[in-house]
Amino acid sequence: MTPLADILAGAARTGSGFRSAIPGDWMQGRTAFGGLSAALALQAALEAEPDLPPLRSAQVAFIGPLAGDVTVTATKLRRGRNAAFLQSDVTSEAGLGLRATFVFMAPLASSIAHDDAPRAPVAPPAADAALYTGPEDFFTGNFNFLDQKQATGPAEWLRWARLRARDGLDPFVELMAIGDALPPAAFKLLEEKRTPLSSLNWQINFQAAAPPTTDGWWLLHAHAATARDGFSTQRMTIWDAAGAPVAEAMQGVAIFG
């Protein structure tokens, strides 16, 4: 297991970002785990512009495979009085693998205070819960998980997740790594057939300016309402350990078979 904080600490800083290498235990097949690549992109954005307000939104395009040595660059697109837009690219020998646009925005005084978002439907893992961790040579080896299988449908995941090593991370960098840790929801429709799937994009909006949790736990939900013609769209939610909503997201997923 290679802690994400160690990858960031060992990166070689450049004038516009940093260079690093994707460890084998953060790979998923021929490409890096998408949450890791997005977390690297966010870290570069955080380092590119001083005193950023909280992250509010990220648009991530998974353009191509990323493996081995990677270069992460960040560019300020615009910064106003309240919001800042930054773009990050992650490239490897194969070319551009990921492009992300991040929106940072300070809290504003408002007459509106509305919240009817659903709370977490299940409690966090008990101290003696039977957790599982993926194989050490796959990205899931960096996480602890607890499935809530009794609460899910045929194209739906509901799973508690936490990074096994999370010290020294910006909270939103941790959340970017966590937020993509579920398999695509359409994967459950394949039964015994192991057809390759790949996330194409990821839009995630954060509902909390400073999301806390307990013992590193976040509840992840993904549900695919449709999957046909080699494409699935899914909605995703993240809750903290107290059950409060943290983020809403959507992904498009390619199904190769």
Coordinates of C-alpha atoms in Angstrom, one line a residue:
M1 CA 0.0 0.0 0.0
T2 CA 1.3 3.4 -1.0
P3 CA -0.3 6.3 0.9
L4 CA -1.6 9.1 -1.3
A5 CA 0.2 11.6 1.0
D6 CA 3.5 9.9 0.2
I7 CA 2.9 10.1 -3.6
L8 CA 2.3 13.9 -3.2
A9 CA 5.2 14.4 -0.8
G10 CA 7.6 12.6 -3.2
A11 CA 6.5 14.5 -6.3
A12 CA 9.0 16.8 -8.1
R13 CA 7.5 20.3 -8.2
T14 CA 7.7 22.3 -11.4
G15 CA 6.8 25.8 -12.3
S16 CA 3.2 24.8 -13.2
G17 CA 2.6 21.7 -11.1
F18 CA 4.6 18.5 -10.4
R19 CA 5.9 15.2 -11.8
S20 CA 5.2 11.9 -10.1
A21 CA 4.8 8.2 -10.8
I22 CA 1.7 6.0 -10.5
P23 CA 2.5 3.1 -8.1
G24 CA 1.3 -0.4 -9.2
D25 CA -1.0 -0.6 -6.2
W26 CA -3.0 2.4 -7.5
M27 CA -3.7 0.9 -10.9
Q28 CA -6.9 -0.5 -12.2
G29 CA -6.0 -2.6 -15.2
R30 CA -3.9 -0.5 -17.7
T31 CA -4.7 2.9 -16.2
A32 CA -4.5 4.6 -12.8
F33 CA -7.5 4.6 -10.5
G34 CA -9.6 7.6 -11.6
G35 CA -10.0 8.9 -8.1
L36 CA -6.2 9.0 -7.7
S37 CA -5.7 10.9 -11.0
A38 CA -8.4 13.4 -10.0
A39 CA -6.9 13.8 -6.5
L40 CA -3.5 14.6 -8.2
A41 CA -5.2 17.1 -10.4
L42 CA -6.8 18.8 -7.5
Q43 CA -3.6 19.0 -5.5
A44 CA -1.9 20.8 -8.4
A45 CA -4.7 23.3 -8.5
L46 CA -4.5 23.9 -4.8
E47 CA -0.8 24.6 -5.1
A48 CA -1.1 26.8 -8.2
E49 CA -3.2 29.5 -6.5
P50 CA -2.8 30.8 -3.0
D51 CA -5.6 31.2 -0.4
L52 CA -8.3 29.5 -2.4
P53 CA -11.8 29.3 -0.9
P54 CA -13.5 25.9 -0.5
L55 CA -13.9 23.6 -3.4
R56 CA -17.5 23.6 -4.7
S57 CA -17.4 21.7 -8.0
A58 CA -15.2 19.6 -10.2
Q59 CA -15.7 18.5 -13.8
V60 CA -13.4 15.6 -14.7
A61 CA -12.9 14.1 -18.2
F62 CA -11.2 10.7 -18.2
I63 CA -9.6 11.0 -21.6
G64 CA -7.1 8.2 -21.8
P65 CA -5.0 5.8 -19.8
L66 CA -2.5 7.0 -17.3
A67 CA 0.4 4.9 -16.1
G68 CA 4.0 5.2 -15.0
D69 CA 5.5 8.7 -14.9
V70 CA 2.9 11.4 -15.1
T71 CA 3.0 15.2 -15.3
V72 CA 0.4 17.3 -13.5
T73 CA -0.1 20.9 -14.5
A74 CA -2.6 23.5 -13.2
T75 CA -3.7 26.8 -14.8
K76 CA -5.8 29.6 -13.4
L77 CA -8.6 30.3 -15.8
R78 CA -10.2 33.2 -13.8
R79 CA -10.4 34.5 -10.3
G80 CA -13.1 36.9 -9.2
R81 CA -14.1 38.3 -5.8
N82 CA -15.9 35.1 -4.8
A83 CA -15.0 32.3 -7.1
A84 CA -11.9 30.9 -8.8
F85 CA -11.7 28.5 -11.8
L86 CA -8.7 26.4 -12.3
Q87 CA -7.9 23.7 -14.9
S88 CA -5.6 20.8 -14.3
D89 CA -4.2 18.3 -16.8
V90 CA -2.6 14.9 -16.1
T91 CA -0.4 13.5 -18.9
S92 CA 1.8 10.4 -19.3
E93 CA 3.8 8.9 -22.1
A94 CA 0.5 8.0 -23.8
G95 CA -0.6 11.6 -23.9
L96 CA -3.3 13.6 -22.1
G97 CA -5.2 11.2 -19.7
L98 CA -7.3 13.6 -17.6
R99 CA -8.5 17.1 -17.7
A100 CA -10.3 18.7 -14.8
T101 CA -11.9 22.1 -14.1
F102 CA -12.3 23.0 -10.4
V103 CA -14.5 25.7 -9.0
F104 CA -13.6 27.2 -5.7
M105 CA -16.1 29.6 -4.0
A106 CA -16.3 31.4 -0.7
P107 CA -19.5 31.2 1.3
L108 CA -21.8 34.1 0.6
A109 CA -24.4 35.8 2.8
S110 CA -27.8 34.7 1.7
S111 CA -31.4 34.9 2.7
I112 CA -31.9 31.3 1.5
A113 CA -31.3 28.4 3.8
H114 CA -32.9 25.3 2.3
D115 CA -31.9 21.6 2.8
D116 CA -34.2 18.7 2.1
A117 CA -31.4 16.4 0.8
P118 CA -31.8 12.8 2.0
R119 CA -29.6 11.7 4.9
A120 CA -27.6 8.5 4.9
P121 CA -29.9 5.5 4.9
V122 CA -27.5 3.2 7.0
A123 CA -25.3 3.7 10.0
P124 CA -21.5 3.7 9.8
P125 CA -19.5 0.5 10.4
A126 CA -19.4 -0.7 14.0
A127 CA -16.0 -1.1 15.6
D128 CA -16.2 -4.9 15.2
A129 CA -17.6 -4.8 11.6
A130 CA -16.2 -7.3 9.1
L131 CA -14.5 -4.9 6.7
Y132 CA -12.8 -5.9 3.6
T133 CA -9.8 -4.6 1.6
G134 CA -9.0 -5.3 -2.0
P135 CA -5.8 -7.0 -3.2
E136 CA -2.5 -5.2 -2.6
D137 CA -1.7 -5.0 -6.3
F138 CA -5.0 -3.2 -7.2
F139 CA -6.1 0.3 -6.2
T140 CA -8.8 -1.1 -3.8
G141 CA -6.0 -2.3 -1.5
N142 CA -5.7 1.3 -0.4
F143 CA -9.3 1.3 1.1
N144 CA -11.4 -0.3 3.7
F145 CA -15.0 -1.1 2.6
L146 CA -18.3 -2.3 4.1
D147 CA -21.1 -3.2 1.7
Q148 CA -24.7 -2.6 2.4
K149 CA -26.0 -5.3 0.1
Q150 CA -29.4 -5.5 1.7
A151 CA -30.2 -2.0 0.7
T152 CA -29.3 -2.1 -3.0
G153 CA -31.0 -2.7 -6.4
P154 CA -29.8 -4.5 -9.5
A155 CA -27.7 -1.6 -10.7
E156 CA -26.9 0.1 -7.5
W157 CA -24.0 0.2 -4.9
L158 CA -24.2 1.4 -1.3
R159 CA -20.8 1.1 0.4
W160 CA -18.9 2.6 3.3
A161 CA -15.4 3.5 2.3
R162 CA -12.3 5.0 3.8
L163 CA -8.7 5.4 2.9
R164 CA -6.4 3.2 5.0
A165 CA -3.8 5.9 5.1
R166 CA -5.4 9.4 5.1
D167 CA -3.1 11.6 7.3
G168 CA -1.6 14.7 5.7
L169 CA -4.2 15.1 3.0
D170 CA -6.4 18.1 2.2
P171 CA -10.0 17.0 3.0
F172 CA -11.1 17.6 -0.6
V173 CA -8.1 15.7 -2.0
E174 CA -9.2 12.8 0.2
L175 CA -12.8 13.1 -1.0
M176 CA -11.7 13.1 -4.7
A177 CA -9.9 9.9 -4.1
I178 CA -12.8 8.4 -2.1
G179 CA -15.6 9.6 -4.4
D180 CA -14.7 7.4 -7.4
A181 CA -14.0 4.2 -5.3
L182 CA -17.1 2.3 -6.3
P183 CA -17.3 0.2 -9.5
P184 CA -19.7 1.5 -12.1
A185 CA -23.2 0.7 -11.1
A186 CA -23.8 -1.0 -14.4
F187 CA -21.1 -3.5 -13.5
K188 CA -23.7 -5.4 -11.3
L189 CA -25.8 -6.1 -14.4
L190 CA -23.1 -8.2 -16.0
E191 CA -23.5 -11.2 -13.7
E192 CA -20.8 -13.7 -14.5
K193 CA -19.6 -11.9 -17.7
R194 CA -16.6 -9.7 -16.9
T195 CA -17.1 -7.0 -19.6
P196 CA -14.7 -4.0 -19.3
L197 CA -16.2 -0.7 -18.2
S198 CA -14.6 2.7 -18.1
S199 CA -15.8 6.0 -16.6
L200 CA -15.8 8.8 -19.2
N201 CA -16.5 11.8 -17.1
W202 CA -17.4 12.9 -13.6
Q203 CA -19.3 16.0 -12.4
I204 CA -19.2 16.3 -8.6
N205 CA -20.7 19.2 -6.5
F206 CA -19.8 19.6 -2.9
Q207 CA -22.6 20.5 -0.5
A208 CA -20.3 21.3 2.5
A209 CA -17.6 23.9 2.6
A210 CA -15.6 22.0 5.2
P211 CA -16.8 18.4 5.2
P212 CA -16.0 16.4 8.4
T213 CA -16.4 12.7 9.2
T214 CA -15.5 10.2 11.9
D215 CA -12.8 7.6 11.6
G216 CA -12.4 8.4 7.9
W217 CA -15.7 6.9 6.9
W218 CA -17.8 8.1 3.9
L219 CA -20.9 6.4 2.6
L220 CA -20.9 6.1 -1.2
H221 CA -24.0 5.5 -3.4
A222 CA -24.2 5.0 -7.1
H223 CA -27.3 4.1 -9.2
A224 CA -27.6 3.6 -12.9
A225 CA -31.1 4.2 -14.2
T226 CA -30.2 3.3 -17.8
A227 CA -27.5 1.2 -19.5
R228 CA -27.8 0.5 -23.2
D229 CA -25.8 0.8 -26.5
G230 CA -22.5 0.6 -24.6
F231 CA -23.2 3.6 -22.4
S232 CA -24.6 4.1 -18.9
T233 CA -25.3 7.2 -16.9
Q234 CA -25.3 7.1 -13.1
R235 CA -26.0 9.4 -10.2
M236 CA -23.8 9.3 -7.1
T237 CA -24.0 10.6 -3.5
I238 CA -21.5 10.9 -0.6
W239 CA -22.5 11.2 3.0
D240 CA -20.4 11.6 6.1
A241 CA -20.4 9.3 9.1
A242 CA -23.1 11.5 10.8
G243 CA -25.4 10.9 7.8
A244 CA -25.1 14.5 6.4
P245 CA -24.9 14.9 2.6
V246 CA -21.5 15.9 1.4
A247 CA -21.6 15.7 -2.4
E248 CA -23.8 14.9 -5.4
A249 CA -22.3 13.6 -8.6
M250 CA -22.9 12.1 -12.0
Q251 CA -20.8 9.9 -14.3
G252 CA -21.0 8.6 -17.9
V253 CA -19.7 5.1 -18.3
A254 CA -18.6 3.2 -21.4
I255 CA -19.5 -0.5 -21.5
F256 CA -17.3 -2.5 -23.9
G257 CA -19.5 -5.4 -24.7

